[in-house]
Amino acid sequence: MPLSLAPTADDSRTNAAFEELMWALSRPGVIRTLPASGLASIAESLLDRECSFCVLDDLDIQQAVARTGARAVSQGNADYIFSKIDTTEKVVALSGMRLGTLAYPDDAATLFAPARLGAGQELRLTGPGIKTSLTITVDRVAPTFWEMRQRAIRYPLGFDVYLVDDDRVIGIPRSTTVEVL
Amino acid sequence: MKLQELTRPWAAFNYGFLDESAKREIRRRILKAIAVPGYQVPYASREVPMARGWGTGGLQVSLTLLKPTAVVKVIDQGADDSVNACSIRKFFGRVGGVIETQDTQEATIIQSRHRIPEEKLRGDQVLVLQVPDPEPLRTVQSDMSVAREMHGDADYGQLWLILYEQLVKSGRIMQYTEYPSLVNGRHVISPSPIPRWDVLKLNEADHLTILSAGREKRIYAVPPHTRVEPLVFDDVPYRVEDHQDKTCYRTNVTGFFMNELPQDDGSAKFELSDSHFGVKHMRKAEGEPVEIGDTWYKNGKMNR
């Protein structure tokens, strides 16, 4: 039987998006380029009917993520959260995110947040995936977010965050220590 | 949301053998595994056309990563030419149209059983290790649920006891593979049945390592530049196999991990365990322009 060995355009795009997310998380703070811009390309690569999600205040993304078949739930129950984190109110709204349990630390939320990379607040990252330390700059992230993150994370409990700027993405897993400079 | 919107046009075959929902699940699990280095993430482990225990875990991770431009090397106990390695490599070529290689330096994805290549891996390479038993606590705790609680509490005292008992009984630590190692100072992993020689290659490495157990349905990872420390007592240093002074009878190369070949007269010959590393040395000796990459071990010593 002849087999078609070529991936479809969908296959290639979702595979490439995942690969970028994988390297983004493996090397926290290093900017990777997604095959398409925006949060929707991430959603189609990872989410399906087995997942739950929560989108705070963005109808376009809400519809794009819902198209994957994932269930919309409240943010305290969601596996994947898509939300801006540019104001303190939004950060406070996120403080109920799932952090996992000691037996199942993977049962925690993942946050995808729009941000601007390469300008604004300086952060120093250390931890797995970073050789010594790495200094990055991000904008459109409320300073209170980093305080909230530090309070929430009791490693291995915590949440993982990806900051997405158009088609550029960085990953900050819970294992990374973030120092606001 | 209608079911019709979720379905795709019919196709006889999906690229990379696994269906897209299986791939999405493994993608989600891999990301969690990277976020908590060393923690064993449960996953569904689909059926693949290979018996469980022959590398189905590694196979599923590699299939998820597959793309037509990927260059794939498969190792079985150091060799690229064993039946298991050849079959898996050919399978990747057949279902993914990938470029097959035996050269560590060319590969982008290296799936391995029981060895890590002698040449240093680069930051853009992924090492996929096949794991038969992911649970380092199994010898001291047969109940998986209790072992999971012990990982949660970082309760690893009994592992030290096992090592201590080996010391008392035999005068040295006898653990020859799956040497329990602490990752990122938090989770102890079984680094798959690689020899003690190879465990040090995981520490602060440039490459990403994903370990996957198909039968036991667990994925865990060691990201680049992550501490991996074999459990050792302060006064009993970690000891790798005594292969420093062994010379390969085929290539005359000394100072790497060897296969021991018993001879009729009771003596033994040695050959390089990393088969393509040996092939490269042979070709070089014959005057071919072969580039041999930087190695982790130099003169039989781990180079840091």
Coordinates of C-alpha atoms in Angstrom, one line a residue:
Chain A
M1 CA 0.0 0.0 0.0
P2 CA 1.5 3.3 -0.9
L3 CA 1.8 5.6 2.0
S4 CA 1.6 9.4 1.9
L5 CA 4.6 10.5 3.9
A6 CA 4.1 14.2 3.7
P7 CA 2.5 15.9 6.7
T8 CA -0.5 18.1 6.0
A9 CA -0.1 21.8 6.5
D10 CA -2.0 21.5 9.8
D11 CA 0.4 18.7 11.0
S12 CA 3.5 20.8 10.1
R13 CA 2.2 23.9 11.8
T14 CA 1.2 22.3 15.0
N15 CA 4.4 20.2 15.1
A16 CA 6.5 23.4 14.6
A17 CA 4.5 25.3 17.2
F18 CA 5.1 22.5 19.7
E19 CA 8.8 22.3 18.9
E20 CA 9.2 26.1 19.6
L21 CA 7.3 25.7 22.9
M22 CA 9.4 22.8 23.9
W23 CA 12.7 24.7 23.3
A24 CA 11.2 27.8 24.9
L25 CA 10.5 25.9 28.1
S26 CA 13.9 24.0 27.9
R27 CA 15.8 27.3 27.7
P28 CA 13.7 29.7 29.8
G29 CA 13.9 33.3 28.6
V30 CA 15.3 32.6 25.1
I31 CA 13.0 33.9 22.5
R32 CA 11.6 31.4 20.0
T33 CA 9.6 32.1 16.9
L34 CA 6.2 30.4 16.4
P35 CA 5.1 29.4 12.9
A36 CA 2.1 31.7 13.2
S37 CA 1.4 34.7 15.4
G38 CA -0.9 34.7 18.4
L39 CA -2.2 32.4 21.0
A40 CA -4.5 30.5 18.6
S41 CA -1.5 28.6 17.0
I42 CA -0.4 27.4 20.5
A43 CA -3.9 26.3 21.3
E44 CA -4.3 24.2 18.2
S45 CA -1.0 22.5 18.8
L46 CA -1.7 21.4 22.4
L47 CA -5.4 21.5 23.2
D48 CA -8.3 19.2 22.4
R49 CA -11.4 17.6 24.0
E50 CA -9.3 16.2 26.8
C51 CA -8.4 19.6 28.2
S52 CA -10.1 22.5 29.9
F53 CA -9.3 26.1 29.4
C54 CA -10.2 29.6 30.6
V55 CA -9.9 32.8 28.6
L56 CA -10.2 36.0 30.5
D57 CA -11.7 39.0 28.6
D58 CA -10.8 38.3 25.0
L59 CA -13.6 37.0 22.8
D60 CA -11.5 36.4 19.7
I61 CA -9.1 34.0 21.5
Q62 CA -12.1 32.5 23.4
Q63 CA -13.6 31.4 20.1
A64 CA -10.2 30.2 18.6
V65 CA -9.5 28.1 21.7
A66 CA -13.1 26.7 21.8
R67 CA -12.6 25.5 18.2
T68 CA -10.1 22.9 19.5
G69 CA -13.0 21.2 21.4
A70 CA -11.6 22.0 24.9
R71 CA -14.0 22.7 27.7
A72 CA -14.4 26.3 28.9
V73 CA -14.3 26.3 32.7
S74 CA -13.5 28.8 35.5
Q75 CA -9.9 29.8 36.0
G76 CA -9.6 27.8 39.2
N77 CA -10.3 24.6 37.3
A78 CA -8.6 25.3 34.0
D79 CA -5.6 23.3 32.6
Y80 CA -4.8 26.2 30.2
I81 CA -5.4 29.8 30.9
F82 CA -5.2 32.6 28.3
S83 CA -5.1 36.0 29.9
K84 CA -3.4 39.3 29.8
I85 CA -1.4 40.1 32.9
D86 CA -0.8 43.8 32.4
T87 CA -2.8 45.1 35.4
T88 CA -2.9 44.3 39.0
E89 CA -6.6 43.4 38.8
K90 CA -5.9 40.8 36.2
V91 CA -3.1 39.3 38.2
V92 CA -5.3 39.2 41.3
A93 CA -8.0 37.4 39.3
L94 CA -5.4 34.7 38.3
S95 CA -4.2 34.0 41.9
G96 CA -6.6 31.1 42.1
M97 CA -4.8 29.1 39.4
R98 CA -4.3 25.4 40.0
L99 CA -0.8 24.6 41.3
G100 CA -0.9 20.8 41.3
T101 CA -0.4 18.5 44.3
L102 CA 2.8 17.0 45.7
A103 CA 1.8 13.6 44.3
Y104 CA 0.8 15.1 40.9
P105 CA 2.6 18.4 40.4
D106 CA 1.7 18.2 36.7
D107 CA -1.9 18.7 37.6
A108 CA -1.3 22.4 37.5
A109 CA -2.3 25.3 35.2
T110 CA -0.3 26.6 32.3
L111 CA -0.7 30.3 31.6
F112 CA -0.3 31.9 28.1
A113 CA -0.1 35.7 28.3
P114 CA 0.5 38.3 25.7
A115 CA 3.4 40.6 26.5
R116 CA 6.1 42.7 24.8
L117 CA 9.5 41.1 24.7
G118 CA 12.8 43.0 24.5
A119 CA 11.7 46.1 26.3
G120 CA 10.6 47.3 29.7
Q121 CA 11.2 45.6 33.1
E122 CA 14.5 43.8 33.5
L123 CA 14.4 40.3 34.9
R124 CA 17.2 37.9 35.9
L125 CA 16.4 34.3 35.3
T126 CA 18.3 31.3 36.9
G127 CA 17.5 27.6 37.1
P128 CA 17.3 24.5 34.9
G129 CA 17.9 25.3 31.2
I130 CA 20.0 28.4 32.0
K131 CA 23.7 28.1 32.0
T132 CA 24.5 30.7 34.7
S133 CA 21.9 33.4 34.5
L134 CA 20.0 35.3 31.9
T135 CA 18.7 38.8 31.9
I136 CA 15.7 39.6 29.8
T137 CA 13.3 42.5 29.4
V138 CA 9.5 42.2 29.2
D139 CA 6.8 44.8 29.0
R140 CA 3.0 44.8 29.6
V141 CA 3.4 42.5 32.6
A142 CA 2.3 44.0 35.9
P143 CA 5.1 44.1 38.5
T144 CA 2.7 42.4 40.9
F145 CA 2.6 39.3 38.6
W146 CA 6.2 38.3 39.6
E147 CA 5.3 38.8 43.3
M148 CA 2.2 36.6 42.8
R149 CA 4.2 34.0 41.0
Q150 CA 6.9 33.9 43.7
R151 CA 4.2 33.5 46.4
A152 CA 2.4 30.8 44.4
I153 CA 5.4 28.6 43.6
R154 CA 6.4 26.1 46.2
Y155 CA 8.5 23.9 43.9
P156 CA 7.5 21.4 42.5
L157 CA 4.1 23.0 43.0
G158 CA 3.4 26.0 40.8
F159 CA 2.4 27.1 37.3
D160 CA 4.2 27.5 34.1
V161 CA 3.9 30.6 32.0
Y162 CA 4.6 31.5 28.4
L163 CA 4.8 35.1 27.3
V164 CA 3.8 35.6 23.7
D165 CA 4.6 38.7 21.7
D166 CA 3.0 38.3 18.2
D167 CA 4.9 35.2 16.9
R168 CA 7.7 35.3 19.5
V169 CA 7.5 33.3 22.7
I170 CA 9.5 32.7 25.8
G171 CA 8.7 30.1 28.4
I172 CA 9.2 30.4 32.2
P173 CA 8.6 27.1 33.9
R174 CA 8.0 26.9 37.6
S175 CA 11.6 25.7 38.1
T176 CA 13.0 29.1 37.0
T177 CA 13.8 31.7 39.7
V178 CA 12.8 35.1 38.5
E179 CA 14.5 38.1 40.1
V180 CA 13.0 41.6 39.3
L181 CA 15.9 44.0 38.8
Chain B
M1 CA -19.2 23.4 18.8
K2 CA -20.2 20.5 16.5
L3 CA -18.4 17.3 16.0
Q4 CA -18.3 18.0 12.3
E5 CA -16.1 21.1 13.0
L6 CA -13.6 18.9 15.0
T7 CA -13.2 16.2 12.3
R8 CA -10.6 16.3 9.5
P9 CA -10.9 15.0 6.0
W10 CA -10.5 11.2 5.8
A11 CA -7.0 10.0 5.2
A12 CA -5.6 6.4 5.0
F13 CA -2.7 7.3 7.2
N14 CA -1.5 10.0 9.5
Y15 CA 2.0 11.4 9.3
G16 CA 4.3 9.9 11.9
F17 CA 2.0 6.9 12.6
L18 CA 0.4 8.4 15.7
D19 CA -2.9 10.2 15.3
E20 CA -2.9 13.9 16.1
S21 CA -4.8 13.5 19.4
A22 CA -2.1 11.1 20.6
K23 CA 0.6 13.6 19.6
R24 CA -1.2 16.5 21.3
E25 CA -1.4 14.5 24.5
I26 CA 2.3 13.6 24.4
R27 CA 3.2 17.2 23.6
R28 CA 1.3 18.4 26.8
R29 CA 3.1 15.7 28.9
I30 CA 6.6 16.6 27.5
L31 CA 6.1 20.2 28.4
K32 CA 5.1 19.3 32.0
A33 CA 8.1 17.0 32.2
I34 CA 10.4 19.8 31.2
A35 CA 8.8 22.2 33.6
V36 CA 9.5 19.8 36.6
P37 CA 12.8 18.1 35.7
G38 CA 12.9 14.5 36.9
Y39 CA 9.2 14.2 37.8
Q40 CA 7.4 11.2 36.1
V41 CA 4.4 12.5 34.2
P42 CA 1.8 9.8 33.4
Y43 CA 0.6 9.5 29.8
A44 CA -1.7 7.3 27.9
S45 CA 1.0 5.3 25.9
R46 CA -0.8 4.3 22.7
E47 CA -0.5 1.0 20.8
V48 CA 2.4 1.0 18.3
P49 CA 3.3 -1.8 16.0
M50 CA 6.0 -3.1 18.3
A51 CA 5.7 -5.1 21.6
R52 CA 5.8 -3.1 24.8
G53 CA 9.3 -3.3 26.3
W54 CA 11.1 -2.9 22.9
G55 CA 11.2 0.9 23.1
T56 CA 7.6 1.9 22.6
G57 CA 8.0 4.8 25.0
G58 CA 10.9 6.3 23.2
L59 CA 9.2 5.5 19.9
Q60 CA 6.1 7.6 20.8
V61 CA 8.1 10.6 21.8
S62 CA 10.2 10.4 18.7
L63 CA 7.1 10.0 16.5
T64 CA 5.7 13.2 18.1
L65 CA 8.8 15.1 17.3
L66 CA 9.1 13.8 13.8
K67 CA 9.1 16.1 10.8
P68 CA 10.4 15.5 7.2
T69 CA 13.6 17.5 7.9
A70 CA 14.4 15.6 11.1
V71 CA 17.6 13.5 11.0
V72 CA 17.2 10.5 13.2
K73 CA 19.8 8.1 14.8
V74 CA 18.7 5.1 16.7
I75 CA 21.0 3.3 19.1
D76 CA 20.6 -0.1 20.8
Q77 CA 23.2 -0.8 23.5
G78 CA 25.7 1.5 21.6
A79 CA 25.1 -0.1 18.2
D80 CA 23.3 1.4 15.2
D81 CA 23.2 -1.9 13.4
S82 CA 21.3 -4.2 15.8
V83 CA 18.0 -5.6 14.7
N84 CA 16.1 -3.4 17.2
A85 CA 17.9 -0.2 16.2
C86 CA 17.6 -0.9 12.5
S87 CA 13.9 -1.7 12.7
I88 CA 13.0 1.4 14.6
R89 CA 15.1 3.6 12.4
K90 CA 13.6 2.2 9.3
F91 CA 10.1 2.6 10.8
F92 CA 10.8 6.4 11.3
G93 CA 11.9 6.5 7.6
R94 CA 8.8 4.8 6.5
V95 CA 6.2 6.6 8.5
G96 CA 7.9 10.0 8.7
G97 CA 10.0 10.2 5.6
V98 CA 12.9 11.4 7.8
I99 CA 16.6 11.4 7.0
E100 CA 18.2 8.3 8.6
T101 CA 21.7 8.5 10.0
Q102 CA 24.2 6.7 12.1
D103 CA 26.3 9.8 12.7
T104 CA 25.8 11.4 16.2
Q105 CA 26.9 14.7 14.8
E106 CA 24.3 14.8 12.0
A107 CA 21.3 13.7 14.0
T108 CA 18.7 16.0 15.4
I109 CA 16.8 13.3 17.2
I110 CA 18.7 10.5 18.8
Q111 CA 16.6 7.6 20.2
S112 CA 18.7 5.3 22.4
R113 CA 18.5 2.2 24.4
H114 CA 21.1 1.7 27.1
R115 CA 23.8 4.2 25.9
I116 CA 24.5 7.9 25.4
P117 CA 26.9 8.5 22.5
E118 CA 30.6 9.2 23.3
E119 CA 30.6 12.4 21.2
K120 CA 29.1 15.5 23.0
L121 CA 25.6 16.4 22.0
R122 CA 24.8 19.9 20.9
G123 CA 22.1 22.3 22.2
D124 CA 19.8 21.7 19.2
Q125 CA 19.8 17.9 19.6
V126 CA 17.2 15.9 21.5
L127 CA 18.1 12.6 23.2
V128 CA 15.2 10.2 23.6
L129 CA 15.9 7.4 26.1
Q130 CA 13.9 4.3 26.2
V131 CA 13.1 3.3 29.7
P132 CA 11.9 -0.1 30.9
D133 CA 11.4 0.9 34.6
P134 CA 11.1 4.6 35.4
E135 CA 10.6 4.1 39.1
P136 CA 13.9 4.4 41.1
L137 CA 11.9 3.5 44.3
R138 CA 10.6 0.2 43.0
T139 CA 13.2 -1.9 44.7
V140 CA 12.2 -0.4 48.1
Q141 CA 8.5 0.3 47.5
S142 CA 6.4 -2.0 45.2
D143 CA 3.3 0.1 45.6
M144 CA 3.3 2.8 42.9
S145 CA 0.9 5.1 44.8
V146 CA 3.1 5.0 47.9
A147 CA 6.2 5.6 45.8
R148 CA 4.5 8.6 44.3
E149 CA 3.9 10.0 47.7
M150 CA 7.5 9.4 48.6
H151 CA 8.6 11.4 45.5
G152 CA 6.2 14.2 46.6
D153 CA 7.9 14.2 50.1
A154 CA 11.4 13.8 48.6
D155 CA 11.6 10.8 50.9
Y156 CA 14.6 9.0 49.4
G157 CA 16.2 7.6 52.6
Q158 CA 15.7 4.0 51.6
L159 CA 17.6 4.5 48.3
W160 CA 20.7 5.4 50.4
L161 CA 20.1 2.3 52.4
I162 CA 20.2 0.1 49.3
L163 CA 23.5 1.7 48.3
Y164 CA 24.8 1.3 51.8
E165 CA 23.9 -2.4 51.9
Q166 CA 25.7 -2.9 48.6
L167 CA 28.8 -1.3 50.1
V168 CA 28.6 -3.5 53.2
K169 CA 28.0 -6.7 51.3
S170 CA 30.4 -6.2 48.4
G171 CA 32.8 -3.5 49.5
R172 CA 31.6 -1.2 46.7
I173 CA 28.4 0.0 45.1
M174 CA 27.2 -2.7 42.7
Q175 CA 24.5 -0.7 41.0
Y176 CA 25.7 -1.0 37.4
T177 CA 22.8 0.6 35.5
E178 CA 19.8 2.7 36.4
Y179 CA 21.9 4.5 38.9
P180 CA 19.6 6.6 41.0
S181 CA 20.3 10.3 40.3
L182 CA 19.0 13.5 41.8
V183 CA 17.7 16.0 39.2
N184 CA 17.6 19.7 39.9
G185 CA 18.1 18.9 43.6
R186 CA 14.5 17.6 44.0
H187 CA 13.4 14.5 42.1
V188 CA 15.4 11.2 42.0
I189 CA 15.2 9.5 38.6
S190 CA 16.2 6.2 37.2
P191 CA 18.3 7.5 34.2
S192 CA 17.3 4.4 32.2
P193 CA 19.7 1.4 32.0
I194 CA 22.7 3.4 30.9
P195 CA 26.0 2.4 32.5
R196 CA 27.4 4.6 35.3
W197 CA 29.8 5.8 32.6
D198 CA 27.0 7.7 30.9
V199 CA 25.1 9.1 33.9
L200 CA 27.7 12.0 34.2
K201 CA 26.9 13.0 30.6
L202 CA 23.4 14.1 31.7
N203 CA 24.7 16.6 34.2
E204 CA 24.7 20.3 33.0
A205 CA 24.5 19.0 29.4
D206 CA 23.8 21.2 26.4
H207 CA 21.1 18.9 24.9
L208 CA 17.6 18.1 26.0
T209 CA 16.9 14.6 27.3
I210 CA 13.4 13.1 27.2
L211 CA 13.0 9.7 28.9
S212 CA 9.9 7.7 28.1
A213 CA 8.6 4.4 29.5
G214 CA 5.9 2.9 27.1
R215 CA 4.9 -0.1 29.2
E216 CA 4.9 1.9 32.5
K217 CA 3.3 5.0 30.8
R218 CA 5.6 7.6 32.2
I219 CA 7.5 10.5 30.6
Y220 CA 10.2 12.5 32.4
A221 CA 12.9 14.9 31.2
V222 CA 16.3 16.4 31.9
P223 CA 16.4 19.9 30.3
P224 CA 19.7 21.4 29.2
H225 CA 22.0 22.8 31.9
T226 CA 20.3 20.9 34.7
R227 CA 22.1 19.3 37.7
V228 CA 22.0 15.5 37.6
E229 CA 23.9 14.1 40.6
P230 CA 24.2 10.4 41.1
L231 CA 23.5 9.5 44.8
V232 CA 26.8 9.0 46.5
F233 CA 28.2 9.1 50.1
D234 CA 30.6 11.9 50.9
D235 CA 33.4 9.5 51.6
V236 CA 32.8 7.0 48.8
P237 CA 33.2 8.8 45.5
Y238 CA 31.1 8.0 42.4
R239 CA 33.0 5.4 40.4
V240 CA 32.5 4.7 36.7
E241 CA 33.3 1.4 35.0
D242 CA 37.1 0.7 34.9
H243 CA 37.3 1.2 31.1
Q244 CA 39.9 4.0 31.2
D245 CA 42.8 1.8 30.2
K246 CA 41.0 -0.6 27.9
T247 CA 41.9 -0.5 24.2
C248 CA 39.5 -1.3 21.3
Y249 CA 41.1 -4.2 19.3
R250 CA 39.5 -3.0 16.1
T251 CA 40.4 0.7 16.2
N252 CA 43.2 1.0 18.8
V253 CA 41.3 3.7 20.6
T254 CA 41.6 3.9 24.4
G255 CA 39.5 5.5 27.1
F256 CA 35.9 4.9 26.1
F257 CA 33.1 2.6 27.2
M258 CA 33.9 -0.9 25.8
N259 CA 32.1 -4.2 25.0
E260 CA 34.0 -7.1 26.6
L261 CA 34.4 -10.1 24.2
P262 CA 35.4 -13.2 26.1
Q263 CA 37.9 -15.4 24.2
D264 CA 38.3 -19.2 24.2
D265 CA 41.5 -19.0 26.3
G266 CA 39.8 -17.2 29.1
S267 CA 41.1 -13.8 28.2
A268 CA 39.0 -10.9 26.9
K269 CA 39.1 -8.5 23.9
F270 CA 37.5 -5.1 24.0
E271 CA 35.7 -3.1 21.3
L272 CA 34.1 0.3 21.4
S273 CA 30.5 0.1 22.5
D274 CA 29.5 3.2 20.5
S275 CA 29.6 1.5 17.1
H276 CA 29.5 4.4 14.8
F277 CA 32.2 6.2 16.9
G278 CA 34.3 3.1 16.2
V279 CA 33.4 3.2 12.4
K280 CA 34.5 6.9 12.3
H281 CA 37.9 6.0 13.9
M282 CA 38.4 3.2 11.4
R283 CA 37.6 5.4 8.4
K284 CA 39.9 8.1 9.7
A285 CA 42.7 5.6 10.1
E286 CA 42.2 4.6 6.5
G287 CA 42.7 8.2 5.5
E288 CA 39.1 9.2 4.8
P289 CA 38.2 12.8 5.8
V290 CA 36.1 12.0 8.8
E291 CA 35.3 14.6 11.5
I292 CA 35.1 13.2 15.0
G293 CA 33.3 15.4 17.4
D294 CA 34.4 16.6 20.8
T295 CA 33.9 13.8 23.4
W296 CA 32.7 13.9 27.0
Y297 CA 35.5 11.6 28.1
K298 CA 39.1 12.6 27.3
N299 CA 41.9 10.1 28.1
G300 CA 39.3 8.0 30.0
K301 CA 38.4 10.9 32.3
M302 CA 35.1 12.9 32.3
N303 CA 35.9 16.3 31.0
R304 CA 34.3 19.2 32.8

